[in-house]
Coordinates of C-alpha atoms in Angstrom, one line a residue:
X1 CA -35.8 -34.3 95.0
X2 CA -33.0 -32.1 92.6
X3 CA -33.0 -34.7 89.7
X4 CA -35.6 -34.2 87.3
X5 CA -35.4 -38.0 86.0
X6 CA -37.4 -39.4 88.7
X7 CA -39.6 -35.7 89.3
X8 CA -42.8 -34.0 87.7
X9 CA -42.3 -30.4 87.9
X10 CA -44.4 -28.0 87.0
X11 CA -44.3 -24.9 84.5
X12 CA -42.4 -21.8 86.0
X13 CA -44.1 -18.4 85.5
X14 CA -46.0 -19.4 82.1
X15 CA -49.6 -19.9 83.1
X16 CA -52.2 -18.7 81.5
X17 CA -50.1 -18.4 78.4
X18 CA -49.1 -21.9 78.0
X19 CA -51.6 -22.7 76.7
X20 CA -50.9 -19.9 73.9
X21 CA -48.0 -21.9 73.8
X22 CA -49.3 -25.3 72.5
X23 CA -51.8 -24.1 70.2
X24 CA -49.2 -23.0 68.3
X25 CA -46.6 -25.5 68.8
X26 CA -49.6 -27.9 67.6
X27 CA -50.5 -26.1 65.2
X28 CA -47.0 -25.6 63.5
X29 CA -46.4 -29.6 63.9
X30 CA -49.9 -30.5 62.5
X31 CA -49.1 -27.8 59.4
X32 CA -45.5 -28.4 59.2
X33 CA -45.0 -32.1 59.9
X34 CA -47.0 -33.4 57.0
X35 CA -45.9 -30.1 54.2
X36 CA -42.0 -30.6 54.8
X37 CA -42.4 -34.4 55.1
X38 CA -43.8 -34.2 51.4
X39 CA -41.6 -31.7 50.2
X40 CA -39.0 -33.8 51.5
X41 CA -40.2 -36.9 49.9
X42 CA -40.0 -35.0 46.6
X43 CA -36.8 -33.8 46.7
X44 CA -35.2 -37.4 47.1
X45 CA -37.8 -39.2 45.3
X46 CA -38.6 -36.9 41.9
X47 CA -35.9 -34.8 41.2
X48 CA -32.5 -36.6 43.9
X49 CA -29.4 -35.1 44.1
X50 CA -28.7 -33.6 40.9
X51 CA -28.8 -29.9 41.0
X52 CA -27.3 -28.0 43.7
X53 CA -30.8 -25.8 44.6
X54 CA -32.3 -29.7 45.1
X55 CA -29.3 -30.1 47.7
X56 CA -29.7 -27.4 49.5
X57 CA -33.6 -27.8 49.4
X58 CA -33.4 -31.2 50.8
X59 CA -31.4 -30.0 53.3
X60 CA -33.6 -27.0 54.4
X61 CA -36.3 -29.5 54.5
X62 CA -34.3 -31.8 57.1
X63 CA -33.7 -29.5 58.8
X64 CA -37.3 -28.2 59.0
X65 CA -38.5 -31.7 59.4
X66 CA -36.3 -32.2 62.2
X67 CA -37.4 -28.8 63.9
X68 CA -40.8 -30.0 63.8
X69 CA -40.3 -33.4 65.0
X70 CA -38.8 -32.0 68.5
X71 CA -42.1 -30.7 69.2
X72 CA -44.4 -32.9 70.7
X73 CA -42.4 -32.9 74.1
X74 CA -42.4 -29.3 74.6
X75 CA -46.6 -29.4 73.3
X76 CA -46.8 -32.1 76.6
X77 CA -44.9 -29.7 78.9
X78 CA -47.2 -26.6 77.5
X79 CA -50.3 -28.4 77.6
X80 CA -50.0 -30.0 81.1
X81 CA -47.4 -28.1 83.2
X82 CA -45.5 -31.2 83.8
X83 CA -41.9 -32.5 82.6
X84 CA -41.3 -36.2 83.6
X85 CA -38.8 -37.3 80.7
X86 CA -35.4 -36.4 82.3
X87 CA -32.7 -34.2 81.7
X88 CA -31.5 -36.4 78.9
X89 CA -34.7 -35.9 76.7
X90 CA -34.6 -32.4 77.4
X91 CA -31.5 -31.6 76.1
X92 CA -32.1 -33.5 73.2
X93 CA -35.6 -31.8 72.4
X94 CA -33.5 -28.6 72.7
X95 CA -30.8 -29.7 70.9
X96 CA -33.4 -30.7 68.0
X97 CA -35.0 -27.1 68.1
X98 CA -31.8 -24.6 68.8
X99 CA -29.5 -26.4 65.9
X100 CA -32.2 -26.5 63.3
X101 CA -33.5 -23.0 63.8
X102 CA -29.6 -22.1 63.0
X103 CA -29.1 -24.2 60.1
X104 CA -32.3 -23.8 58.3
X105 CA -31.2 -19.7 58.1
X106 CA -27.9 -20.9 56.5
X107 CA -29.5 -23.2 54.2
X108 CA -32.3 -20.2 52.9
X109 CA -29.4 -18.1 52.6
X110 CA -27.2 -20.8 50.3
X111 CA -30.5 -21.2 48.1
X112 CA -30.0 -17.1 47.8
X113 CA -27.0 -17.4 47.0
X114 CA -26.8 -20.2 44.5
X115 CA -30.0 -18.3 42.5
X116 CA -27.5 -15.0 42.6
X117 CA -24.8 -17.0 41.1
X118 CA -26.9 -18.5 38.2
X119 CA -29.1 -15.2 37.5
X120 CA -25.8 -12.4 37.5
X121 CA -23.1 -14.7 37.1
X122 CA -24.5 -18.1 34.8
X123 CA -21.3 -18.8 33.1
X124 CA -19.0 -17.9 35.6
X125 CA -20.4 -19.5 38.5
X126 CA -20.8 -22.5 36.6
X127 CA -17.6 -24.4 38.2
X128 CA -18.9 -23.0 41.5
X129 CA -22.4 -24.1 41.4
X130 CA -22.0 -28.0 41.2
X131 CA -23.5 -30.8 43.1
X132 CA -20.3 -31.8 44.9
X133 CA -19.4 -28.4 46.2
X134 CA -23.0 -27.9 47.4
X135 CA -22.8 -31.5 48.8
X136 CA -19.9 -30.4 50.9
X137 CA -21.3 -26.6 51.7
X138 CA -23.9 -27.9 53.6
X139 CA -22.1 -31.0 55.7
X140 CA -20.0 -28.0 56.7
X141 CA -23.4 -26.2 57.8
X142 CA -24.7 -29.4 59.7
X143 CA -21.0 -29.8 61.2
X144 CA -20.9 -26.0 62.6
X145 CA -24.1 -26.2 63.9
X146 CA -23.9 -29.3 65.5
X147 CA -20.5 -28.4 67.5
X148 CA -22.2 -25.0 68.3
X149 CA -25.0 -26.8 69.5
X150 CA -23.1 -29.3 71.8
X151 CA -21.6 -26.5 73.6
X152 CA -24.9 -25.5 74.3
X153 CA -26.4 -28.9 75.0
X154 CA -23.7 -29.2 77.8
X155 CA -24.3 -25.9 79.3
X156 CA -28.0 -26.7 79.2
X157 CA -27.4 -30.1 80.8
X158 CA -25.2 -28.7 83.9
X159 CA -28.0 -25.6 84.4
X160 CA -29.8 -25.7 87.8
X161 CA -32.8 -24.2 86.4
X162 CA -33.3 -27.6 84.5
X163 CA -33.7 -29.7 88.0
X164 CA -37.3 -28.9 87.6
X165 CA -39.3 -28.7 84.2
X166 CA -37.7 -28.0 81.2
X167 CA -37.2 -25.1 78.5
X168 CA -35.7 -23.3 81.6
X169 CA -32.7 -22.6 81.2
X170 CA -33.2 -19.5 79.2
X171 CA -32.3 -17.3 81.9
X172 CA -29.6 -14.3 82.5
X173 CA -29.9 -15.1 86.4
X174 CA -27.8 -18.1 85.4
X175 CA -24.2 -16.1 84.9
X176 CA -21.6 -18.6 85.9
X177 CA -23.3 -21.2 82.8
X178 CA -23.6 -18.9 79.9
X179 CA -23.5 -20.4 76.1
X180 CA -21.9 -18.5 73.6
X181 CA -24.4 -19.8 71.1
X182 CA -26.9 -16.8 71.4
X183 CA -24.3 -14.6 70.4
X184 CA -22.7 -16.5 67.9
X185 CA -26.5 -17.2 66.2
X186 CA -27.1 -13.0 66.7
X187 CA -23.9 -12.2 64.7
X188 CA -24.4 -14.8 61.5
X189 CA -28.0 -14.1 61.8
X190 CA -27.7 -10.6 60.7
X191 CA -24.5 -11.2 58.6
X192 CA -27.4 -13.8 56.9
X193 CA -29.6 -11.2 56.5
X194 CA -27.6 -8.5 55.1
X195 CA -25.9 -11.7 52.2
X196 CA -30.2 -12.2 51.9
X197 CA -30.5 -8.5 51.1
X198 CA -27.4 -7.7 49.0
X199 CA -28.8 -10.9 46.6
X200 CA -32.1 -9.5 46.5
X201 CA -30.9 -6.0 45.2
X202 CA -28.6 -7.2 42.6
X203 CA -31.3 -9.8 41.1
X204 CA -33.7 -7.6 40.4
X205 CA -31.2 -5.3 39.2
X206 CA -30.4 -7.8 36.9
X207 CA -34.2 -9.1 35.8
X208 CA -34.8 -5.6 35.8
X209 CA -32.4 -5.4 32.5
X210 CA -32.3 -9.3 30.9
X211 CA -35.8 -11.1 31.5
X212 CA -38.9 -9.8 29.3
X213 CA -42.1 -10.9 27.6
X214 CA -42.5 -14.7 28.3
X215 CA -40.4 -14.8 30.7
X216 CA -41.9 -12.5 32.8
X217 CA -44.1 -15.1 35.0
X218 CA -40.7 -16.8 36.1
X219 CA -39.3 -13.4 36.9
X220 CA -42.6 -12.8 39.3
X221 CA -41.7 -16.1 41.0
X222 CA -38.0 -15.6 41.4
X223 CA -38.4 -12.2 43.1
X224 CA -41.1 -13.6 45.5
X225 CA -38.4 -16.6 46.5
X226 CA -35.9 -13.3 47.5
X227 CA -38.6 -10.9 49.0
X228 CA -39.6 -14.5 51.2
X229 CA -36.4 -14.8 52.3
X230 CA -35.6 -11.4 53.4
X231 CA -39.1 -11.3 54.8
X232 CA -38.0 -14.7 57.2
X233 CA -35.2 -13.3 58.4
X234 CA -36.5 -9.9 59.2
X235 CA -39.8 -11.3 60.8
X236 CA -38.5 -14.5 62.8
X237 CA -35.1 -14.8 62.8
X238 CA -33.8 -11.2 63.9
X239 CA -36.0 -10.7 66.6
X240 CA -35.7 -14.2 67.7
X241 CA -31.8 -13.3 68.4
X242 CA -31.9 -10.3 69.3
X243 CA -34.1 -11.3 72.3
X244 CA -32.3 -14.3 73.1
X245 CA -28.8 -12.8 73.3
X246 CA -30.5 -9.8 75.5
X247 CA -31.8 -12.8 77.8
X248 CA -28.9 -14.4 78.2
X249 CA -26.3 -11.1 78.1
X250 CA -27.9 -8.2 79.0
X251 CA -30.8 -9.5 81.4
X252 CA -33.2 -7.2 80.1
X253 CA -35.4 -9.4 78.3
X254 CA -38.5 -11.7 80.6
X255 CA -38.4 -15.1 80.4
X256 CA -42.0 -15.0 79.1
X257 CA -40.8 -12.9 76.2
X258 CA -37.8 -14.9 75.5
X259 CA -40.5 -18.0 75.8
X260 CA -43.2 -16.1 73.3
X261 CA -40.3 -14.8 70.5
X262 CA -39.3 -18.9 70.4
X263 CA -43.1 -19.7 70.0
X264 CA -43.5 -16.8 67.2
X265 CA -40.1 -18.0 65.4
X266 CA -41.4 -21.5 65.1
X267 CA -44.3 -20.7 62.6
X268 CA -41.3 -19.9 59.9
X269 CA -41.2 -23.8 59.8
X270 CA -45.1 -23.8 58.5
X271 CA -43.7 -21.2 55.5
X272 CA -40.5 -23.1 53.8
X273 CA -42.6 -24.9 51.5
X274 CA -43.3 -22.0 49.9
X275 CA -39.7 -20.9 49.2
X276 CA -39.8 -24.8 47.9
X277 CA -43.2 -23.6 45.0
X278 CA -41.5 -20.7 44.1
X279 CA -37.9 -22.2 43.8
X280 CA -39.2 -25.4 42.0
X281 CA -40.6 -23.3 39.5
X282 CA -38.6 -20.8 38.6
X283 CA -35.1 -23.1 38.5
X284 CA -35.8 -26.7 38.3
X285 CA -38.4 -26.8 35.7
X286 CA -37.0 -23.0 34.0
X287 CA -34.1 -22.5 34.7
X288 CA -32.4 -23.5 31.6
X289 CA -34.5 -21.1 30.1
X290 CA -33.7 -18.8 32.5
X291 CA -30.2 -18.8 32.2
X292 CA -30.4 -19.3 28.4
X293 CA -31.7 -15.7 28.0
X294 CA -29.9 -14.4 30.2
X295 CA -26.6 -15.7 28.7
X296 CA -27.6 -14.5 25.5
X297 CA -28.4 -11.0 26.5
X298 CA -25.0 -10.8 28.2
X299 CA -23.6 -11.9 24.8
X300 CA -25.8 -9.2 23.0
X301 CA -24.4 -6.6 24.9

C-alpha cells in the first residue's frame, strides 16, 4: 500500500537517535509553548498595536507560537516510529515549521532594524518608523513566506519519499522534485545576517559616543538585544541553511544531519523571549529617554 493515509510507516534510518529527536522537540514545545504564548498575550493585551517594535514583536511571537505548535506531530513520529495522519497533515506540520523558521529571521531582523533607525537616525526615521508602515512590512513578510512555502508544500506533497512516514522528503536522491525554497532561505538568510551585523556595528558606534551615566544600564540591554540577534543567526539559522541547501543541491549532506541541524535550529524558538526582556526594556518603557539624549547630543554637536 503507496498511500500513506490509510498506512503506519515506520521511521527511515533514524533509530537510536530519534529518540534524541523528541527530547528535544519536547522539550522546546514544553519551554516554548507556554514563554511565547505569554509574551504573546502581552504584546496584544498590555501594550497593542501602538509602537512599531510591539508590531513586529507580536509578530515574531506568532510566528514562534506557531513554530511550536507544529510540533507535537513530529514528537509522535520521533517517539514511536510511526506516521498514520496522512499526507495532508504532513504537509501542513511542515508547512507550519519551514514558513515560520523563515519568517521569524525576517521579523528579528526588522526589530534590528527599527532599533538602528531610532538609535542613529531618531528624527529622521521618524516618518519611517510608524505603526502603519510596520503594519504593512510585516503582511508583506507573512505573504512572501507563505507563497514561498506553498511552492514547497506542493513539492513536498507530490514526493515519493512521503508514501511512507513523514519528514522525508529532505532528500537530494529526489532530483526531478526539487524546491527552490532551500536556496531562496540560504540567500536572505545570510543577506539577514550581514543587515543583523552592519546594525550592530553602527549602534554601538553610536552609544559608544551619545549614551552615558544613567543611561548606561539601558545601553547594556540594547547591545545584548544586537549581540542576541547576531548570535541566532550565526548559531541556528546559517548552519540550518547551509545544510539544507547542500541536502537538497549538492547531495553531500546525510539525511541524519539534515534531520539533527532542524532539531538544533528549533531550540532558537525557546530563546525569543529574551530578545522580548531586553527589547521591552530598553524601548518601550525607555525609549523616550533614549531617544531624548540622543537627540539632544546630536543637537549639541
Amino acid at each position: 500500500t503507496r498511500e500513506m493515509n490509510n498506512t503506519t510507516c515506520s521511521v527511515n534510518g533514524t533509530a537510536p537517535y530519534q529518540y534524541i529527536f523528541t527530547a528535544v522537540y519536547t522539550g522546546v514545545m514544553v519551554i516554548g509553548l507556554p514563554f511565547n504564548g505569554i509574551s504573546l498575550w502581552i504584546f496584544l493585551r498590555r501594550h497593542g498595536m501602538r509602537s512599531p517594535p510591539a508590531v513586529f514583536m507580536t509578530n515574531l511571537a506568532t510566528a514562534d507560537l506557531l513554530f511550536v505548535l507544529s510540533l507535537p506531530l513530529r514528537i509522535y513520529y520521533y517517539a514511536t516510529s510511526k506516521w498514520p495522519f496522512g499526507k495532508v497533515m504532513c504537509t501542513i506540520s511542515e508547512m507550519l515549521f519551514r514558513s515560520n523558521i523563515f519568517s521569524s529571521t525576517f521579523f528579528i531582523t526588522l526589530i534590528s532594524v527599527d532599533r538602528f533607525l531610532a538609535v542613529v537616525y531618531p528624527l529622521r526615521s521618524r516618518a519611517i518608523r510608524t505603526v502603519r508602515k510596520a503594519g504593512t512590512t510585516c503582511l508583506a513578510v507573512w505573504v512572501f513566506t507563505m507563497i514561498l512555502t506553498a511552492i514547497w508544500a506542493k513539492k513536498h506533497y507530490e514526493s515519493p519519499a512521503n508514501n511512507c512516514g513523514c519528514f522525508e522528503s529532505h532528500s537530494a536522491q529526489n532530483k526531478t522534485n526539487i524546491s527552490p525554497m532551500p536556496l531562496v532561505l540560504a540567500i536572505f538568510v545570510f543577506l539577514l545576517l550581514i543587515c543583523n551585523g552592519f546594525c550592530t556595528v553602527m549602534v554601538l558606534k553610536n552609544l559608544h559616543k551619545t549614551l552615558t551615566g544613567q543611561l548606561l544600564a539601558e545601553k547594556k540591554k540594547l547591545m545584548w538585544m544586537f549581540f542576541l540577534n547576531v548570535f541566532m543567526f550565526a548559531v541556528f539559522f546559517a548552519p540550518f541553511s547551509i545544510v539544507l541547501f547542500l541536502a537538497f543541491y549538492q547531495g553531500t549532506v546525510s539525511r541524519l544531519t539534515l534531520r539533527f541541524v532542524t532539531c538544533f535550529t528549533s531550540i532558537n524558538f525557546c530563546l525569543d523571549p529574551v530578545i522580548y526582556y531586553f527589547s521591552l526594556e530598553s524601548f518601550w518603557e525607555k525609549k523616550e529617554s533614549v531617544e531624548m539624549d540622543t537627540t539632544r547630543t546630536q543637537d549639541d554637536m
